[in-house]
PDB file of C-alpha atoms in Angstrom:
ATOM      1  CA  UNK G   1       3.819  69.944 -18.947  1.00  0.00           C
ATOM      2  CA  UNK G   2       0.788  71.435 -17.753  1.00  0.00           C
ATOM      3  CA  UNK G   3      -2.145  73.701 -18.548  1.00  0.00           C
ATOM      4  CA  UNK G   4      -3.473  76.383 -16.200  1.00  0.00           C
ATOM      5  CA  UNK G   5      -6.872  77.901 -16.989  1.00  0.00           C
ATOM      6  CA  UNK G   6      -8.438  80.781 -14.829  1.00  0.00           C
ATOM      7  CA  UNK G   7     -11.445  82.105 -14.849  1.00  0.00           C
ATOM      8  CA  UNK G   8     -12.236  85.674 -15.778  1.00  0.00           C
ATOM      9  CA  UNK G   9     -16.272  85.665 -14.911  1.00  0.00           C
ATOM     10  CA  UNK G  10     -19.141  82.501 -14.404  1.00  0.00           C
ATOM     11  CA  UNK G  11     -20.276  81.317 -17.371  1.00  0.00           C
ATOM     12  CA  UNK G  12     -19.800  78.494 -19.539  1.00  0.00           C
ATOM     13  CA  UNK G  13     -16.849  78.464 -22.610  1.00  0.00           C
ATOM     14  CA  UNK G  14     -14.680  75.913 -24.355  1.00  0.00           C
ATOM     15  CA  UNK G  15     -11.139  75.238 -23.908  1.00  0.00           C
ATOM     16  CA  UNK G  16      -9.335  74.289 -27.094  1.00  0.00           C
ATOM     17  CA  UNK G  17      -5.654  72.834 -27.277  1.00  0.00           C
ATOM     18  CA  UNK G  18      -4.078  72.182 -30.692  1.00  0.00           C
ATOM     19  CA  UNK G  19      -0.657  70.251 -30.780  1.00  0.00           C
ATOM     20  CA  UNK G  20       1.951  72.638 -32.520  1.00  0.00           C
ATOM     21  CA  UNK G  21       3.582  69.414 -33.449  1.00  0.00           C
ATOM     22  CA  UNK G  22       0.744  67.561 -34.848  1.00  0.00           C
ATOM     23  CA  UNK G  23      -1.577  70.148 -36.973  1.00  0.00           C
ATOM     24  CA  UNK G  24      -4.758  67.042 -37.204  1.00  0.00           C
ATOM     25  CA  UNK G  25      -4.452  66.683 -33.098  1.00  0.00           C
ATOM     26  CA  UNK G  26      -7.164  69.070 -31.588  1.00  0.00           C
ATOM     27  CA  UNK G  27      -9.266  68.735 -28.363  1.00  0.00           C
ATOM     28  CA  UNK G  28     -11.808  71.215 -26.884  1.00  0.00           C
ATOM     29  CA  UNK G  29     -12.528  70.667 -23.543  1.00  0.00           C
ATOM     30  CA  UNK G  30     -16.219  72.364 -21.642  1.00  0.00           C
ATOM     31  CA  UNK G  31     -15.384  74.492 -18.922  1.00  0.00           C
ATOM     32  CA  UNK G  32     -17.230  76.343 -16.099  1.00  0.00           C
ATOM     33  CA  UNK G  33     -16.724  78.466 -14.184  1.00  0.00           C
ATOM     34  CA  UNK G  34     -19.063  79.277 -10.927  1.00  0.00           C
ATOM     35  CA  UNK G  35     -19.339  82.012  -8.415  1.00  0.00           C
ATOM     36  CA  UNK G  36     -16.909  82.404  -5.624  1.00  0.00           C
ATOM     37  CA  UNK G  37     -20.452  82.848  -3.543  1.00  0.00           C
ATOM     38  CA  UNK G  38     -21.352  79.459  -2.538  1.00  0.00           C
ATOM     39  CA  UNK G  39     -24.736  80.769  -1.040  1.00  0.00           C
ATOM     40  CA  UNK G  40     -27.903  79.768  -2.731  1.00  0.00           C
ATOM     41  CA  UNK G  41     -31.048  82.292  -2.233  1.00  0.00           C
ATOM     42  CA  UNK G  42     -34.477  83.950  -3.867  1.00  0.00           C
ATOM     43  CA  UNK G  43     -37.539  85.298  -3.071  1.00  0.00           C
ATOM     44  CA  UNK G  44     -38.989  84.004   0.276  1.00  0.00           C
ATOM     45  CA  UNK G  45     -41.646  85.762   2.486  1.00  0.00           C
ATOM     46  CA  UNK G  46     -42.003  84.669   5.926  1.00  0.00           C
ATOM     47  CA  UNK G  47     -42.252  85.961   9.536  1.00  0.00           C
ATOM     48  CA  UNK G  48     -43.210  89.625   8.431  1.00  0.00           C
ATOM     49  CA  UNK G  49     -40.173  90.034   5.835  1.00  0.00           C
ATOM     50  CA  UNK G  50     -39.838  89.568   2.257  1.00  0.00           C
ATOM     51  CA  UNK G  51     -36.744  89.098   0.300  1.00  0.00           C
ATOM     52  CA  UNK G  52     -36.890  89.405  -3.316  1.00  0.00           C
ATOM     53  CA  UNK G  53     -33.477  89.319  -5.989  1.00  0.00           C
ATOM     54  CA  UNK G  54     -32.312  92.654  -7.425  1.00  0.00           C
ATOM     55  CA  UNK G  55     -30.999  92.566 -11.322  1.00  0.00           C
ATOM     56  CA  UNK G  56     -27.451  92.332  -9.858  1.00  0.00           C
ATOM     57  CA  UNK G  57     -28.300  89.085  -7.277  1.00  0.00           C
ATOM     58  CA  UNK G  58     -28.127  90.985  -4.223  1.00  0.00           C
ATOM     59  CA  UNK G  59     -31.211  90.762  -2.029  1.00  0.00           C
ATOM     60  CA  UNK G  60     -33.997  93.419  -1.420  1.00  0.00           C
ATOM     61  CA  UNK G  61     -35.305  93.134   2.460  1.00  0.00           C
ATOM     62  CA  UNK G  62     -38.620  94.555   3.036  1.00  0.00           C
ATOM     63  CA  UNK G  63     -41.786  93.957   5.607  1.00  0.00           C
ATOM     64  CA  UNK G  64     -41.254  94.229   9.858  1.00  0.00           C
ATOM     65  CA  UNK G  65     -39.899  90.880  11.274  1.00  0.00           C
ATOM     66  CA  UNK G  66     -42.640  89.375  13.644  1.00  0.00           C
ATOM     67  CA  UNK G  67     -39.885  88.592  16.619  1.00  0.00           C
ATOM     68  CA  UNK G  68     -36.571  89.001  17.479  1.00  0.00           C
ATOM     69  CA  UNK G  69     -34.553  85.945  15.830  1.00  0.00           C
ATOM     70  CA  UNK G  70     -37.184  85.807  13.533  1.00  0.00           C
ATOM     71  CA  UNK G  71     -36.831  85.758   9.350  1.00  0.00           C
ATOM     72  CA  UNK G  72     -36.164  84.461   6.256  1.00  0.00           C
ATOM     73  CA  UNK G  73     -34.278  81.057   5.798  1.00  0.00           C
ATOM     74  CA  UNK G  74     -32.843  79.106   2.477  1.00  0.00           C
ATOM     75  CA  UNK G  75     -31.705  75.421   2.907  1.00  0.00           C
ATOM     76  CA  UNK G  76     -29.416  73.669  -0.274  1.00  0.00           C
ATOM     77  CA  UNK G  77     -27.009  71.034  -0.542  1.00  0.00           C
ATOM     78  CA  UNK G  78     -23.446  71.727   1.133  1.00  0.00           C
ATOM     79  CA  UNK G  79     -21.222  72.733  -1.824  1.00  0.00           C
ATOM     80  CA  UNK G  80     -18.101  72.583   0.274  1.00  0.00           C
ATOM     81  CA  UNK G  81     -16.240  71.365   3.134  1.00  0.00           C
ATOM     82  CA  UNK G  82     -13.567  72.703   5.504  1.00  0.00           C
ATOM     83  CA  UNK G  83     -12.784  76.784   6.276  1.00  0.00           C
ATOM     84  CA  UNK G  84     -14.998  79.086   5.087  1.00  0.00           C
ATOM     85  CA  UNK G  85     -15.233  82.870   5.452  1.00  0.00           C
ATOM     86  CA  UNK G  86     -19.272  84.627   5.365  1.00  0.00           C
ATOM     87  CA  UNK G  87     -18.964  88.263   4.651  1.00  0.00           C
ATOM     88  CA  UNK G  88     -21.428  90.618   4.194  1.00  0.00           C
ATOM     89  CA  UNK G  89     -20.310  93.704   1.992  1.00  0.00           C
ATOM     90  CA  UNK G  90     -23.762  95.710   2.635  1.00  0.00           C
ATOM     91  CA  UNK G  91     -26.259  95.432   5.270  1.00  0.00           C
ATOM     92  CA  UNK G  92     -29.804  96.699   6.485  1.00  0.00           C
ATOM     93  CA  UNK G  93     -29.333  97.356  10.504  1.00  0.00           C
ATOM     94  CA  UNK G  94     -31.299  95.568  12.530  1.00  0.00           C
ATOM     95  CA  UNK G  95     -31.217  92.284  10.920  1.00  0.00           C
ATOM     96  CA  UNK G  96     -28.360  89.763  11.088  1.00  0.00           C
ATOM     97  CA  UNK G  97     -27.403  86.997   8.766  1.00  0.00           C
ATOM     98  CA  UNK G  98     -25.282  83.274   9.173  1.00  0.00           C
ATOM     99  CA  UNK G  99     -25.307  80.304   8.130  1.00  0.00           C
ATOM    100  CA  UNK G 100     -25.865  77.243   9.727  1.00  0.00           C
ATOM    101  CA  UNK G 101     -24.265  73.478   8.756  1.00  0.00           C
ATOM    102  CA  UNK G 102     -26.979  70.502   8.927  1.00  0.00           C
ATOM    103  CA  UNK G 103     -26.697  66.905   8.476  1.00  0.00           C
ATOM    104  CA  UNK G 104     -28.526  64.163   6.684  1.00  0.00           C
ATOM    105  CA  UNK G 105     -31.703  64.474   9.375  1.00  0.00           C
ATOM    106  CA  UNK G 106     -31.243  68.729   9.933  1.00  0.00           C
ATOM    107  CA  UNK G 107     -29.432  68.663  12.957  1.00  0.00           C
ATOM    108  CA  UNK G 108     -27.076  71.198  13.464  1.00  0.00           C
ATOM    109  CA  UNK G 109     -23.245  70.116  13.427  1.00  0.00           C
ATOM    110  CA  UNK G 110     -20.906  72.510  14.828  1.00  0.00           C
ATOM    111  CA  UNK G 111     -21.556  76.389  15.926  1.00  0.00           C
ATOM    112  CA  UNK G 112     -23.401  78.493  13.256  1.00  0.00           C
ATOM    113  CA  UNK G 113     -20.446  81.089  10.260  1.00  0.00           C
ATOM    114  CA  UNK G 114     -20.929  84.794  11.239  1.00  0.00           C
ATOM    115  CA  UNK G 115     -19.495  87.508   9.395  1.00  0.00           C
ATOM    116  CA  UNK G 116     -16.498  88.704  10.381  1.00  0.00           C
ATOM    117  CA  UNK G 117     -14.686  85.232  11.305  1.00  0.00           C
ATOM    118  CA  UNK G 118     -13.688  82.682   9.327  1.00  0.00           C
ATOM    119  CA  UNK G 119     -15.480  79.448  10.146  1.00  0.00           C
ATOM    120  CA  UNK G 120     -15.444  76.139   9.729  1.00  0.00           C
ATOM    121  CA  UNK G 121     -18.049  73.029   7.314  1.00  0.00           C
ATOM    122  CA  UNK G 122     -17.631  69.926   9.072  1.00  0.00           C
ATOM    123  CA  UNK G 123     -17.315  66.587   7.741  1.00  0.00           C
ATOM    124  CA  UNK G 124     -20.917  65.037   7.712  1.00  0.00           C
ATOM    125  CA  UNK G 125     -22.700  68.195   6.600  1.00  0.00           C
ATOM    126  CA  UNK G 126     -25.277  67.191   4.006  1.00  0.00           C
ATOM    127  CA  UNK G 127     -26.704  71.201   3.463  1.00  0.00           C
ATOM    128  CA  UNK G 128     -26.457  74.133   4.638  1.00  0.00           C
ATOM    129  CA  UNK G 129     -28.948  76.620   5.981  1.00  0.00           C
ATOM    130  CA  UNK G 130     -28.812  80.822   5.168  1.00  0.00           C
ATOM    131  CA  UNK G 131     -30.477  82.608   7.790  1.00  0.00           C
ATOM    132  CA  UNK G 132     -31.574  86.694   7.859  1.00  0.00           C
ATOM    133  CA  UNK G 133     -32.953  86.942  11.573  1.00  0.00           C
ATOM    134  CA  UNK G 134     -34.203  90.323  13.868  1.00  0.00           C
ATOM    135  CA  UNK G 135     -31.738  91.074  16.064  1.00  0.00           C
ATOM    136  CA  UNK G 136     -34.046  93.654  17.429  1.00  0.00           C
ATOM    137  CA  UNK G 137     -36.105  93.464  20.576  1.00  0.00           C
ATOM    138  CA  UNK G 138     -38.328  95.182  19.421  1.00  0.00           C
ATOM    139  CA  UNK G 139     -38.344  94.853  15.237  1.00  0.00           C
ATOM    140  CA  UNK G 140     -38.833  97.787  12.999  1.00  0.00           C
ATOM    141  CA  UNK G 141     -39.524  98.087   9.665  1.00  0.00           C
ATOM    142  CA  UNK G 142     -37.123  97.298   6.832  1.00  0.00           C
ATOM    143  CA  UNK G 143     -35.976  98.385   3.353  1.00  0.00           C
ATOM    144  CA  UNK G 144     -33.445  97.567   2.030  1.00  0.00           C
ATOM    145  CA  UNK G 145     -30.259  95.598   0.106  1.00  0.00           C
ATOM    146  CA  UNK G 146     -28.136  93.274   1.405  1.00  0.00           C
ATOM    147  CA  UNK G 147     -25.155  91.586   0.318  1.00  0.00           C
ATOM    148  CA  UNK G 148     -24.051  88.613   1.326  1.00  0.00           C
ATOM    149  CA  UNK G 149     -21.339  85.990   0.799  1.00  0.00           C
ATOM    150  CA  UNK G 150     -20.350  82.185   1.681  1.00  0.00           C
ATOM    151  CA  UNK G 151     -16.590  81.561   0.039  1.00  0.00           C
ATOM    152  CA  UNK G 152     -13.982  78.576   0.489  1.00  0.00           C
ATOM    153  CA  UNK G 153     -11.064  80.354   2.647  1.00  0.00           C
ATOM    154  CA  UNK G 154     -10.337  82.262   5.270  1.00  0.00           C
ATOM    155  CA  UNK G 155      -9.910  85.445   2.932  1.00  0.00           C
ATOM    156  CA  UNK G 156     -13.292  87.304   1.887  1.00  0.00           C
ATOM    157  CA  UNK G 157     -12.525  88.495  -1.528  1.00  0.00           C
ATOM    158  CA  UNK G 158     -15.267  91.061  -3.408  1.00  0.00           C
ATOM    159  CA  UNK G 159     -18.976  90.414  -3.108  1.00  0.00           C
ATOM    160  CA  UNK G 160     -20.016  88.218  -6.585  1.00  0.00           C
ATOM    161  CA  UNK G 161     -23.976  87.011  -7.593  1.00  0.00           C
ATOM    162  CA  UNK G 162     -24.409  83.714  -6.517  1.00  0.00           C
ATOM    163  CA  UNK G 163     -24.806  80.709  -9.043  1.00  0.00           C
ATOM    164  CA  UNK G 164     -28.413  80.109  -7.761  1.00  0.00           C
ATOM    165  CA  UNK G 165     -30.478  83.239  -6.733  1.00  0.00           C
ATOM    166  CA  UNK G 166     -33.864  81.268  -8.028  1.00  0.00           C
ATOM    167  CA  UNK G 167     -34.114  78.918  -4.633  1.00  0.00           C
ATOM    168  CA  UNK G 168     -37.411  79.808  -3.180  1.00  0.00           C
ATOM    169  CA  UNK G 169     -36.822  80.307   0.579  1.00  0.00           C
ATOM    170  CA  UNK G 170     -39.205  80.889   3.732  1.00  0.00           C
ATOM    171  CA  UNK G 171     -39.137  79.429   7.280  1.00  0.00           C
TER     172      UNK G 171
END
């Protein structure tokens, strides 16, 4: 016999199981539920844009990149491993974003997740690094939300908040 539990939103709840055949044989159980988003972001400011977190964890773009391939950046510890899928519901043109997989000194491992295929976290990858770069030649100014989201799978499902939107991110 088994118990399945499933998650309706993130947040933190208790689980508790009473015996029908035993009425003094109780046990609640903590459970959590995160995001789907495995991305971890904030404010940052850095190479002429400035990303700060809107009430519903999306992020507002602002400022004229200095370069092309030039931005914002947020490294955290790898939550996952394996295939991966980085979608990006809402965008600002003109800017791109992807995430790259780093090991235990920052070297890359593997080619960088860009939206639209699903992509692979290989073994040996000790963080990961979210990256919102100029694509533009020339850059021009910027305003704007984006949407963005790092998921286990090769399925992107609807955009959610990440866990951590408090990470303070730069170069």
């Amino acid at each position: 016999m088994g118990i399945s539990v499933t998650g309706v939103k993130p947040g933190n709840t208790t689980v508790t199981i009473n015996s029908k055949t035993s009425p003094n044989i109780s046990k609640r159980i903590p459970v959590t539920v995160k995001s789907r988003n495995l991305l971890s972001y904030g404010p940052a400011s850095a190479n002429g844009l400035t990303a700060t977190v809107n009430s519903d964890g999306s992020l507002h773009v602002t400022g004229t990149a200095s370069r092309q391939w030039a931005g914002l950046s947020w490294t955290f510890p790898c939550p996952v491993h394996g295939a991966v899928t980085l979608s990006r519901p809402t965008s600002i043109d003109g800017l791109t974003v992807s995430v790259k997989c780093l090991d235990a000194k920052g070297g890359q491992l593997g080619a960088q997740i860009n939206t639209g295929n699903a992509g692979t976290v290989p073994a040996g990858t000790v963080s990961l690094r979210f990256e919102i770069l100029a694509t533009e030649v020339k850059p021009t100014m910027k305003n704007g939300d984006i949407r963005v989201q790092l998921e286990s799978g090769d399925t992107a499902h609807d955009w959610m908040k990440p866990d951590n939107t408090s990470l303070k991110g730069g170069v």
